[in-house]
Amino acid sequence: MTKEEVRQKLLEMKEQYIFEITGEKAKKKTYSKLYFLKLNDNRYLACDVLAGFVIGTIIEENYMTLEKTLEMIQGYLDEGYILVGISNPKFPKVIK
């Protein structure tokens, strides 16, 4: 998956949806899965546990721009992670 394809998918995602990648076939597996939550077109969050978005404390320093998110995802894809999909996690509250 190219950087532009990832960018397009991130921009086309609906807000409060997640972009999920898995490292089960990666050469160097830091995380088994990673989730990227879209808050708006230039604000994303990342977590290795889906429930972390709901139960974790979200601080300003954790917000990422589109470019930072794209850079992070591309780094993992280069290590062998693959896209699982984009989905609505149906959180019980809106993550801000």
PDB file of N, CA and C in Angstrom:
ATOM      1  N   MET A   1       0.859  -1.171   0.000  1.00  0.00           N
ATOM      2  CA  MET A   1       0.000   0.000   0.000  1.00  0.00           C
ATOM      3  C   MET A   1       0.905   1.235   0.000  1.00  0.00           C
ATOM      4  N   THR A   2       0.678   2.134  -0.945  1.00  0.00           N
ATOM      5  CA  THR A   2       1.520   3.326  -1.042  1.00  0.00           C
ATOM      6  C   THR A   2       1.074   4.397  -0.044  1.00  0.00           C
ATOM      7  N   LYS A   3       1.961   5.355   0.159  1.00  0.00           N
ATOM      8  CA  LYS A   3       1.668   6.450   1.079  1.00  0.00           C
ATOM      9  C   LYS A   3       0.429   7.224   0.627  1.00  0.00           C
ATOM     10  N   GLU A   4       0.292   7.420  -0.662  1.00  0.00           N
ATOM     11  CA  GLU A   4      -0.875   8.154  -1.183  1.00  0.00           C
ATOM     12  C   GLU A   4      -2.168   7.361  -1.009  1.00  0.00           C
ATOM     13  N   GLU A   5      -2.092   6.049  -1.141  1.00  0.00           N
ATOM     14  CA  GLU A   5      -3.276   5.213  -0.915  1.00  0.00           C
ATOM     15  C   GLU A   5      -3.709   5.286   0.552  1.00  0.00           C
ATOM     16  N   VAL A   6      -2.729   5.277   1.455  1.00  0.00           N
ATOM     17  CA  VAL A   6      -3.046   5.390   2.877  1.00  0.00           C
ATOM     18  C   VAL A   6      -3.648   6.761   3.163  1.00  0.00           C
ATOM     19  N   ARG A   7      -3.051   7.820   2.603  1.00  0.00           N
ATOM     20  CA  ARG A   7      -3.573   9.177   2.788  1.00  0.00           C
ATOM     21  C   ARG A   7      -5.024   9.263   2.332  1.00  0.00           C
ATOM     22  N   GLN A   8      -5.315   8.703   1.171  1.00  0.00           N
ATOM     23  CA  GLN A   8      -6.667   8.748   0.618  1.00  0.00           C
ATOM     24  C   GLN A   8      -7.658   8.030   1.534  1.00  0.00           C
ATOM     25  N   LYS A   9      -7.249   6.876   2.041  1.00  0.00           N
ATOM     26  CA  LYS A   9      -8.127   6.125   2.941  1.00  0.00           C
ATOM     27  C   LYS A   9      -8.388   6.895   4.233  1.00  0.00           C
ATOM     28  N   LEU A  10      -7.357   7.531   4.776  1.00  0.00           N
ATOM     29  CA  LEU A  10      -7.528   8.318   5.996  1.00  0.00           C
ATOM     30  C   LEU A  10      -8.476   9.490   5.770  1.00  0.00           C
ATOM     31  N   LEU A  11      -8.328  10.154   4.635  1.00  0.00           N
ATOM     32  CA  LEU A  11      -9.195  11.298   4.341  1.00  0.00           C
ATOM     33  C   LEU A  11     -10.633  10.883   4.060  1.00  0.00           C
ATOM     34  N   GLU A  12     -10.823   9.714   3.473  1.00  0.00           N
ATOM     35  CA  GLU A  12     -12.173   9.239   3.152  1.00  0.00           C
ATOM     36  C   GLU A  12     -12.896   8.633   4.350  1.00  0.00           C
ATOM     37  N   MET A  13     -12.148   8.306   5.406  1.00  0.00           N
ATOM     38  CA  MET A  13     -12.759   7.724   6.603  1.00  0.00           C
ATOM     39  C   MET A  13     -13.740   8.699   7.228  1.00  0.00           C
ATOM     40  N   LYS A  14     -14.777   8.169   7.823  1.00  0.00           N
ATOM     41  CA  LYS A  14     -15.701   8.994   8.592  1.00  0.00           C
ATOM     42  C   LYS A  14     -15.080   9.267   9.957  1.00  0.00           C
ATOM     43  N   GLU A  15     -15.497  10.352  10.582  1.00  0.00           N
ATOM     44  CA  GLU A  15     -15.040  10.657  11.927  1.00  0.00           C
ATOM     45  C   GLU A  15     -15.535   9.586  12.888  1.00  0.00           C
ATOM     46  N   GLN A  16     -14.720   9.257  13.898  1.00  0.00           N
ATOM     47  CA  GLN A  16     -14.978   8.238  14.917  1.00  0.00           C
ATOM     48  C   GLN A  16     -14.818   6.814  14.376  1.00  0.00           C
ATOM     49  N   TYR A  17     -14.279   6.668  13.165  1.00  0.00           N
ATOM     50  CA  TYR A  17     -13.972   5.357  12.604  1.00  0.00           C
ATOM     51  C   TYR A  17     -12.500   5.057  12.865  1.00  0.00           C
ATOM     52  N   ILE A  18     -12.150   3.791  12.796  1.00  0.00           N
ATOM     53  CA  ILE A  18     -10.771   3.402  13.015  1.00  0.00           C
ATOM     54  C   ILE A  18     -10.149   2.764  11.770  1.00  0.00           C
ATOM     55  N   PHE A  19      -8.854   2.957  11.648  1.00  0.00           N
ATOM     56  CA  PHE A  19      -8.009   2.359  10.620  1.00  0.00           C
ATOM     57  C   PHE A  19      -7.176   1.340  11.379  1.00  0.00           C
ATOM     58  N   GLU A  20      -7.343   0.064  11.080  1.00  0.00           N
ATOM     59  CA  GLU A  20      -6.700  -0.993  11.854  1.00  0.00           C
ATOM     60  C   GLU A  20      -5.641  -1.710  11.026  1.00  0.00           C
ATOM     61  N   ILE A  21      -4.456  -1.879  11.628  1.00  0.00           N
ATOM     62  CA  ILE A  21      -3.402  -2.666  10.986  1.00  0.00           C
ATOM     63  C   ILE A  21      -2.967  -3.778  11.948  1.00  0.00           C
ATOM     64  N   THR A  22      -2.451  -4.857  11.369  1.00  0.00           N
ATOM     65  CA  THR A  22      -1.985  -5.977  12.175  1.00  0.00           C
ATOM     66  C   THR A  22      -0.526  -6.291  11.853  1.00  0.00           C
ATOM     67  N   GLY A  23       0.182  -6.762  12.872  1.00  0.00           N
ATOM     68  CA  GLY A  23       1.584  -7.107  12.692  1.00  0.00           C
ATOM     69  C   GLY A  23       1.842  -8.591  12.744  1.00  0.00           C
ATOM     70  N   GLU A  24       0.804  -9.391  12.573  1.00  0.00           N
ATOM     71  CA  GLU A  24       0.987 -10.841  12.723  1.00  0.00           C
ATOM     72  C   GLU A  24       1.979 -11.430  11.733  1.00  0.00           C
ATOM     73  N   LYS A  25       2.183 -10.771  10.585  1.00  0.00           N
ATOM     74  CA  LYS A  25       3.147 -11.278   9.601  1.00  0.00           C
ATOM     75  C   LYS A  25       4.357 -10.356   9.454  1.00  0.00           C
ATOM     76  N   ALA A  26       4.474  -9.380  10.349  1.00  0.00           N
ATOM     77  CA  ALA A  26       5.575  -8.415  10.271  1.00  0.00           C
ATOM     78  C   ALA A  26       6.897  -9.054  10.682  1.00  0.00           C
ATOM     79  N   LYS A  27       7.993  -8.566  10.078  1.00  0.00           N
ATOM     80  CA  LYS A  27       9.328  -9.052  10.418  1.00  0.00           C
ATOM     81  C   LYS A  27       9.660  -8.683  11.857  1.00  0.00           C
ATOM     82  N   LYS A  28       9.418  -7.430  12.186  1.00  0.00           N
ATOM     83  CA  LYS A  28       9.688  -6.914  13.528  1.00  0.00           C
ATOM     84  C   LYS A  28       8.357  -6.456  14.107  1.00  0.00           C
ATOM     85  N   LYS A  29       7.784  -7.266  14.981  1.00  0.00           N
ATOM     86  CA  LYS A  29       6.445  -6.979  15.493  1.00  0.00           C
ATOM     87  C   LYS A  29       6.533  -6.286  16.851  1.00  0.00           C
ATOM     88  N   THR A  30       6.264  -4.993  16.877  1.00  0.00           N
ATOM     89  CA  THR A  30       6.237  -4.241  18.122  1.00  0.00           C
ATOM     90  C   THR A  30       4.886  -4.412  18.797  1.00  0.00           C
ATOM     91  N   TYR A  31       3.826  -4.365  18.003  1.00  0.00           N
ATOM     92  CA  TYR A  31       2.453  -4.523  18.490  1.00  0.00           C
ATOM     93  C   TYR A  31       1.756  -5.577  17.640  1.00  0.00           C
ATOM     94  N   SER A  32       0.821  -6.305  18.231  1.00  0.00           N
ATOM     95  CA  SER A  32       0.086  -7.268  17.418  1.00  0.00           C
ATOM     96  C   SER A  32      -0.919  -6.545  16.519  1.00  0.00           C
ATOM     97  N   LYS A  33      -1.527  -5.478  17.058  1.00  0.00           N
ATOM     98  CA  LYS A  33      -2.447  -4.651  16.266  1.00  0.00           C
ATOM     99  C   LYS A  33      -2.278  -3.189  16.666  1.00  0.00           C
ATOM    100  N   LEU A  34      -2.602  -2.304  15.750  1.00  0.00           N
ATOM    101  CA  LEU A  34      -2.626  -0.871  16.032  1.00  0.00           C
ATOM    102  C   LEU A  34      -3.902  -0.285  15.447  1.00  0.00           C
ATOM    103  N   TYR A  35      -4.476   0.650  16.188  1.00  0.00           N
ATOM    104  CA  TYR A  35      -5.719   1.301  15.779  1.00  0.00           C
ATOM    105  C   TYR A  35      -5.479   2.799  15.687  1.00  0.00           C
ATOM    106  N   PHE A  36      -5.983   3.412  14.624  1.00  0.00           N
ATOM    107  CA  PHE A  36      -5.871   4.852  14.428  1.00  0.00           C
ATOM    108  C   PHE A  36      -7.287   5.405  14.322  1.00  0.00           C
ATOM    109  N   LEU A  37      -7.661   6.239  15.268  1.00  0.00           N
ATOM    110  CA  LEU A  37      -9.010   6.795  15.339  1.00  0.00           C
ATOM    111  C   LEU A  37      -9.034   8.180  14.713  1.00  0.00           C
ATOM    112  N   LYS A  38      -9.948   8.393  13.790  1.00  0.00           N
ATOM    113  CA  LYS A  38     -10.087   9.698  13.147  1.00  0.00           C
ATOM    114  C   LYS A  38     -11.050  10.559  13.950  1.00  0.00           C
ATOM    115  N   LEU A  39     -10.548  11.703  14.414  1.00  0.00           N
ATOM    116  CA  LEU A  39     -11.396  12.652  15.116  1.00  0.00           C
ATOM    117  C   LEU A  39     -11.925  13.707  14.157  1.00  0.00           C
ATOM    118  N   ASN A  40     -11.087  14.150  13.241  1.00  0.00           N
ATOM    119  CA  ASN A  40     -11.483  15.031  12.137  1.00  0.00           C
ATOM    120  C   ASN A  40     -10.393  14.915  11.066  1.00  0.00           C
ATOM    121  N   ASP A  41     -10.446  15.736  10.015  1.00  0.00           N
ATOM    122  CA  ASP A  41      -9.511  15.573   8.892  1.00  0.00           C
ATOM    123  C   ASP A  41      -8.049  15.790   9.255  1.00  0.00           C
ATOM    124  N   ASN A  42      -7.754  16.401  10.370  1.00  0.00           N
ATOM    125  CA  ASN A  42      -6.356  16.613  10.731  1.00  0.00           C
ATOM    126  C   ASN A  42      -6.085  16.296  12.199  1.00  0.00           C
ATOM    127  N   ARG A  43      -6.871  15.406  12.769  1.00  0.00           N
ATOM    128  CA  ARG A  43      -6.675  15.033  14.170  1.00  0.00           C
ATOM    129  C   ARG A  43      -6.984  13.549  14.336  1.00  0.00           C
ATOM    130  N   TYR A  44      -5.960  12.814  14.734  1.00  0.00           N
ATOM    131  CA  TYR A  44      -6.052  11.366  14.883  1.00  0.00           C
ATOM    132  C   TYR A  44      -5.436  10.949  16.208  1.00  0.00           C
ATOM    133  N   LEU A  45      -5.809   9.775  16.668  1.00  0.00           N
ATOM    134  CA  LEU A  45      -5.218   9.160  17.852  1.00  0.00           C
ATOM    135  C   LEU A  45      -4.810   7.738  17.486  1.00  0.00           C
ATOM    136  N   ALA A  46      -3.778   7.230  18.136  1.00  0.00           N
ATOM    137  CA  ALA A  46      -3.343   5.854  17.922  1.00  0.00           C
ATOM    138  C   ALA A  46      -3.336   5.120  19.253  1.00  0.00           C
ATOM    139  N   CYS A  47      -3.630   3.826  19.187  1.00  0.00           N
ATOM    140  CA  CYS A  47      -3.618   2.999  20.398  1.00  0.00           C
ATOM    141  C   CYS A  47      -3.434   1.547  19.971  1.00  0.00           C
ATOM    142  N   ASP A  48      -2.811   0.758  20.842  1.00  0.00           N
ATOM    143  CA  ASP A  48      -2.639  -0.656  20.520  1.00  0.00           C
ATOM    144  C   ASP A  48      -3.755  -1.524  21.096  1.00  0.00           C
ATOM    145  N   VAL A  49      -4.648  -0.906  21.852  1.00  0.00           N
ATOM    146  CA  VAL A  49      -5.810  -1.603  22.407  1.00  0.00           C
ATOM    147  C   VAL A  49      -7.041  -0.767  22.078  1.00  0.00           C
ATOM    148  N   LEU A  50      -7.989  -1.338  21.388  1.00  0.00           N
ATOM    149  CA  LEU A  50      -9.170  -0.588  20.950  1.00  0.00           C
ATOM    150  C   LEU A  50      -9.894   0.074  22.113  1.00  0.00           C
ATOM    151  N   ALA A  51     -10.047  -0.617  23.204  1.00  0.00           N
ATOM    152  CA  ALA A  51     -10.739  -0.057  24.369  1.00  0.00           C
ATOM    153  C   ALA A  51      -9.977   1.118  24.984  1.00  0.00           C
ATOM    154  N   GLY A  52      -8.706   1.253  24.658  1.00  0.00           N
ATOM    155  CA  GLY A  52      -7.897   2.348  25.182  1.00  0.00           C
ATOM    156  C   GLY A  52      -8.442   3.721  24.829  1.00  0.00           C
ATOM    157  N   PHE A  53      -9.144   3.834  23.707  1.00  0.00           N
ATOM    158  CA  PHE A  53      -9.724   5.114  23.316  1.00  0.00           C
ATOM    159  C   PHE A  53     -10.845   5.533  24.274  1.00  0.00           C
ATOM    160  N   VAL A  54     -11.508   4.566  24.862  1.00  0.00           N
ATOM    161  CA  VAL A  54     -12.638   4.836  25.751  1.00  0.00           C
ATOM    162  C   VAL A  54     -12.201   4.938  27.209  1.00  0.00           C
ATOM    163  N   ILE A  55     -11.357   4.012  27.649  1.00  0.00           N
ATOM    164  CA  ILE A  55     -10.992   3.979  29.064  1.00  0.00           C
ATOM    165  C   ILE A  55      -9.714   4.739  29.391  1.00  0.00           C
ATOM    166  N   GLY A  56      -8.916   5.046  28.372  1.00  0.00           N
ATOM    167  CA  GLY A  56      -7.663   5.755  28.608  1.00  0.00           C
ATOM    168  C   GLY A  56      -7.864   7.256  28.778  1.00  0.00           C
ATOM    169  N   THR A  57      -6.841   7.894  29.315  1.00  0.00           N
ATOM    170  CA  THR A  57      -6.850   9.349  29.439  1.00  0.00           C
ATOM    171  C   THR A  57      -6.215   9.929  28.187  1.00  0.00           C
ATOM    172  N   ILE A  58      -6.939  10.766  27.490  1.00  0.00           N
ATOM    173  CA  ILE A  58      -6.428  11.361  26.259  1.00  0.00           C
ATOM    174  C   ILE A  58      -5.904  12.756  26.583  1.00  0.00           C
ATOM    175  N   ILE A  59      -4.626  12.944  26.330  1.00  0.00           N
ATOM    176  CA  ILE A  59      -4.002  14.236  26.589  1.00  0.00           C
ATOM    177  C   ILE A  59      -3.614  14.889  25.262  1.00  0.00           C
ATOM    178  N   GLU A  60      -3.515  16.186  25.281  1.00  0.00           N
ATOM    179  CA  GLU A  60      -3.249  16.978  24.069  1.00  0.00           C
ATOM    180  C   GLU A  60      -2.047  16.457  23.278  1.00  0.00           C
ATOM    181  N   GLU A  61      -1.006  16.019  23.967  1.00  0.00           N
ATOM    182  CA  GLU A  61       0.213  15.559  23.289  1.00  0.00           C
ATOM    183  C   GLU A  61      -0.012  14.298  22.454  1.00  0.00           C
ATOM    184  N   ASN A  62      -1.087  13.588  22.707  1.00  0.00           N
ATOM    185  CA  ASN A  62      -1.358  12.348  21.975  1.00  0.00           C
ATOM    186  C   ASN A  62      -2.045  12.578  20.626  1.00  0.00           C
ATOM    187  N   TYR A  63      -2.595  13.765  20.396  1.00  0.00           N
ATOM    188  CA  TYR A  63      -3.241  14.036  19.117  1.00  0.00           C
ATOM    189  C   TYR A  63      -2.190  14.124  18.023  1.00  0.00           C
ATOM    190  N   MET A  64      -2.506  13.551  16.872  1.00  0.00           N
ATOM    191  CA  MET A  64      -1.577  13.585  15.742  1.00  0.00           C
ATOM    192  C   MET A  64      -2.253  14.212  14.528  1.00  0.00           C
ATOM    193  N   THR A  65      -1.449  14.897  13.734  1.00  0.00           N
ATOM    194  CA  THR A  65      -1.933  15.455  12.474  1.00  0.00           C
ATOM    195  C   THR A  65      -2.042  14.333  11.449  1.00  0.00           C
ATOM    196  N   LEU A  66      -2.662  14.652  10.332  1.00  0.00           N
ATOM    197  CA  LEU A  66      -2.751  13.691   9.231  1.00  0.00           C
ATOM    198  C   LEU A  66      -1.354  13.239   8.826  1.00  0.00           C
ATOM    199  N   GLU A  67      -0.429  14.177   8.702  1.00  0.00           N
ATOM    200  CA  GLU A  67       0.926  13.845   8.258  1.00  0.00           C
ATOM    201  C   GLU A  67       1.644  12.931   9.247  1.00  0.00           C
ATOM    202  N   LYS A  68       1.535  13.212  10.528  1.00  0.00           N
ATOM    203  CA  LYS A  68       2.179  12.379  11.549  1.00  0.00           C
ATOM    204  C   LYS A  68       1.565  10.972  11.557  1.00  0.00           C
ATOM    205  N   THR A  69       0.247  10.902  11.436  1.00  0.00           N
ATOM    206  CA  THR A  69      -0.446   9.611  11.400  1.00  0.00           C
ATOM    207  C   THR A  69      -0.019   8.822  10.170  1.00  0.00           C
ATOM    208  N   LEU A  70       0.037   9.488   9.040  1.00  0.00           N
ATOM    209  CA  LEU A  70       0.452   8.862   7.788  1.00  0.00           C
ATOM    210  C   LEU A  70       1.876   8.330   7.894  1.00  0.00           C
ATOM    211  N   GLU A  71       2.757   9.125   8.479  1.00  0.00           N
ATOM    212  CA  GLU A  71       4.150   8.722   8.664  1.00  0.00           C
ATOM    213  C   GLU A  71       4.242   7.481   9.570  1.00  0.00           C
ATOM    214  N   MET A  72       3.465   7.473  10.643  1.00  0.00           N
ATOM    215  CA  MET A  72       3.483   6.346  11.567  1.00  0.00           C
ATOM    216  C   MET A  72       2.949   5.078  10.902  1.00  0.00           C
ATOM    217  N   ILE A  73       1.812   5.185  10.225  1.00  0.00           N
ATOM    218  CA  ILE A  73       1.230   4.019   9.553  1.00  0.00           C
ATOM    219  C   ILE A  73       2.185   3.484   8.496  1.00  0.00           C
ATOM    220  N   GLN A  74       2.758   4.369   7.697  1.00  0.00           N
ATOM    221  CA  GLN A  74       3.652   3.944   6.625  1.00  0.00           C
ATOM    222  C   GLN A  74       4.881   3.232   7.182  1.00  0.00           C
ATOM    223  N   GLY A  75       5.381   3.701   8.313  1.00  0.00           N
ATOM    224  CA  GLY A  75       6.512   3.039   8.951  1.00  0.00           C
ATOM    225  C   GLY A  75       6.186   1.608   9.328  1.00  0.00           C
ATOM    226  N   TYR A  76       5.011   1.398   9.887  1.00  0.00           N
ATOM    227  CA  TYR A  76       4.593   0.039  10.248  1.00  0.00           C
ATOM    228  C   TYR A  76       4.327  -0.814   9.013  1.00  0.00           C
ATOM    229  N   LEU A  77       3.724  -0.230   7.985  1.00  0.00           N
ATOM    230  CA  LEU A  77       3.487  -0.992   6.749  1.00  0.00           C
ATOM    231  C   LEU A  77       4.811  -1.418   6.126  1.00  0.00           C
ATOM    232  N   ASP A  78       5.813  -0.549   6.197  1.00  0.00           N
ATOM    233  CA  ASP A  78       7.139  -0.877   5.667  1.00  0.00           C
ATOM    234  C   ASP A  78       7.776  -2.033   6.439  1.00  0.00           C
ATOM    235  N   GLU A  79       7.410  -2.208   7.702  1.00  0.00           N
ATOM    236  CA  GLU A  79       7.920  -3.309   8.525  1.00  0.00           C
ATOM    237  C   GLU A  79       7.160  -4.614   8.285  1.00  0.00           C
ATOM    238  N   GLY A  80       6.098  -4.560   7.493  1.00  0.00           N
ATOM    239  CA  GLY A  80       5.346  -5.771   7.175  1.00  0.00           C
ATOM    240  C   GLY A  80       3.951  -5.838   7.763  1.00  0.00           C
ATOM    241  N   TYR A  81       3.534  -4.790   8.467  1.00  0.00           N
ATOM    242  CA  TYR A  81       2.159  -4.756   8.965  1.00  0.00           C
ATOM    243  C   TYR A  81       1.218  -4.653   7.764  1.00  0.00           C
ATOM    244  N   ILE A  82      -0.003  -5.129   7.923  1.00  0.00           N
ATOM    245  CA  ILE A  82      -0.974  -5.056   6.830  1.00  0.00           C
ATOM    246  C   ILE A  82      -2.284  -4.444   7.336  1.00  0.00           C
ATOM    247  N   LEU A  83      -2.989  -3.830   6.416  1.00  0.00           N
ATOM    248  CA  LEU A  83      -4.274  -3.218   6.733  1.00  0.00           C
ATOM    249  C   LEU A  83      -5.311  -4.302   6.980  1.00  0.00           C
ATOM    250  N   VAL A  84      -5.980  -4.217   8.123  1.00  0.00           N
ATOM    251  CA  VAL A  84      -7.085  -5.121   8.434  1.00  0.00           C
ATOM    252  C   VAL A  84      -8.355  -4.542   7.836  1.00  0.00           C
ATOM    253  N   GLY A  85      -8.539  -3.231   8.034  1.00  0.00           N
ATOM    254  CA  GLY A  85      -9.706  -2.571   7.491  1.00  0.00           C
ATOM    255  C   GLY A  85     -10.022  -1.280   8.208  1.00  0.00           C
ATOM    256  N   ILE A  86     -11.076  -0.653   7.748  1.00  0.00           N
ATOM    257  CA  ILE A  86     -11.591   0.575   8.338  1.00  0.00           C
ATOM    258  C   ILE A  86     -13.001   0.260   8.811  1.00  0.00           C
ATOM    259  N   SER A  87     -13.287   0.604  10.059  1.00  0.00           N
ATOM    260  CA  SER A  87     -14.600   0.250  10.584  1.00  0.00           C
ATOM    261  C   SER A  87     -15.057   1.226  11.655  1.00  0.00           C
ATOM    262  N   ASN A  88     -16.335   1.107  11.971  1.00  0.00           N
ATOM    263  CA  ASN A  88     -16.931   1.886  13.045  1.00  0.00           C
ATOM    264  C   ASN A  88     -16.868   1.041  14.311  1.00  0.00           C
ATOM    265  N   PRO A  89     -16.084   1.462  15.316  1.00  0.00           N
ATOM    266  CA  PRO A  89     -15.974   0.654  16.528  1.00  0.00           C
ATOM    267  C   PRO A  89     -17.203   0.748  17.440  1.00  0.00           C
ATOM    268  N   LYS A  90     -18.126   1.649  17.098  1.00  0.00           N
ATOM    269  CA  LYS A  90     -19.367   1.822  17.861  1.00  0.00           C
ATOM    270  C   LYS A  90     -19.097   2.058  19.349  1.00  0.00           C
ATOM    271  N   PHE A  91     -18.213   3.026  19.600  1.00  0.00           N
ATOM    272  CA  PHE A  91     -17.909   3.402  20.978  1.00  0.00           C
ATOM    273  C   PHE A  91     -19.166   3.922  21.672  1.00  0.00           C
ATOM    274  N   PRO A  92     -19.273   3.730  22.990  1.00  0.00           N
ATOM    275  CA  PRO A  92     -20.434   4.191  23.711  1.00  0.00           C
ATOM    276  C   PRO A  92     -20.472   5.714  23.890  1.00  0.00           C
ATOM    277  N   LYS A  93     -19.393   6.395  23.503  1.00  0.00           N
ATOM    278  CA  LYS A  93     -19.349   7.852  23.594  1.00  0.00           C
ATOM    279  C   LYS A  93     -18.487   8.391  22.450  1.00  0.00           C
ATOM    280  N   VAL A  94     -18.637   9.667  22.148  1.00  0.00           N
ATOM    281  CA  VAL A  94     -17.832  10.310  21.119  1.00  0.00           C
ATOM    282  C   VAL A  94     -16.467  10.629  21.732  1.00  0.00           C
ATOM    283  N   ILE A  95     -15.420  10.247  21.059  1.00  0.00           N
ATOM    284  CA  ILE A  95     -14.059  10.530  21.530  1.00  0.00           C
ATOM    285  C   ILE A  95     -13.661  11.879  20.967  1.00  0.00           C
ATOM    286  N   LYS A  96     -13.170  12.742  21.848  1.00  0.00           N
ATOM    287  CA  LYS A  96     -12.795  14.097  21.419  1.00  0.00           C
ATOM    288  C   LYS A  96     -11.324  14.335  21.584  1.00  0.00           C
TER     289      LYS A  96
END
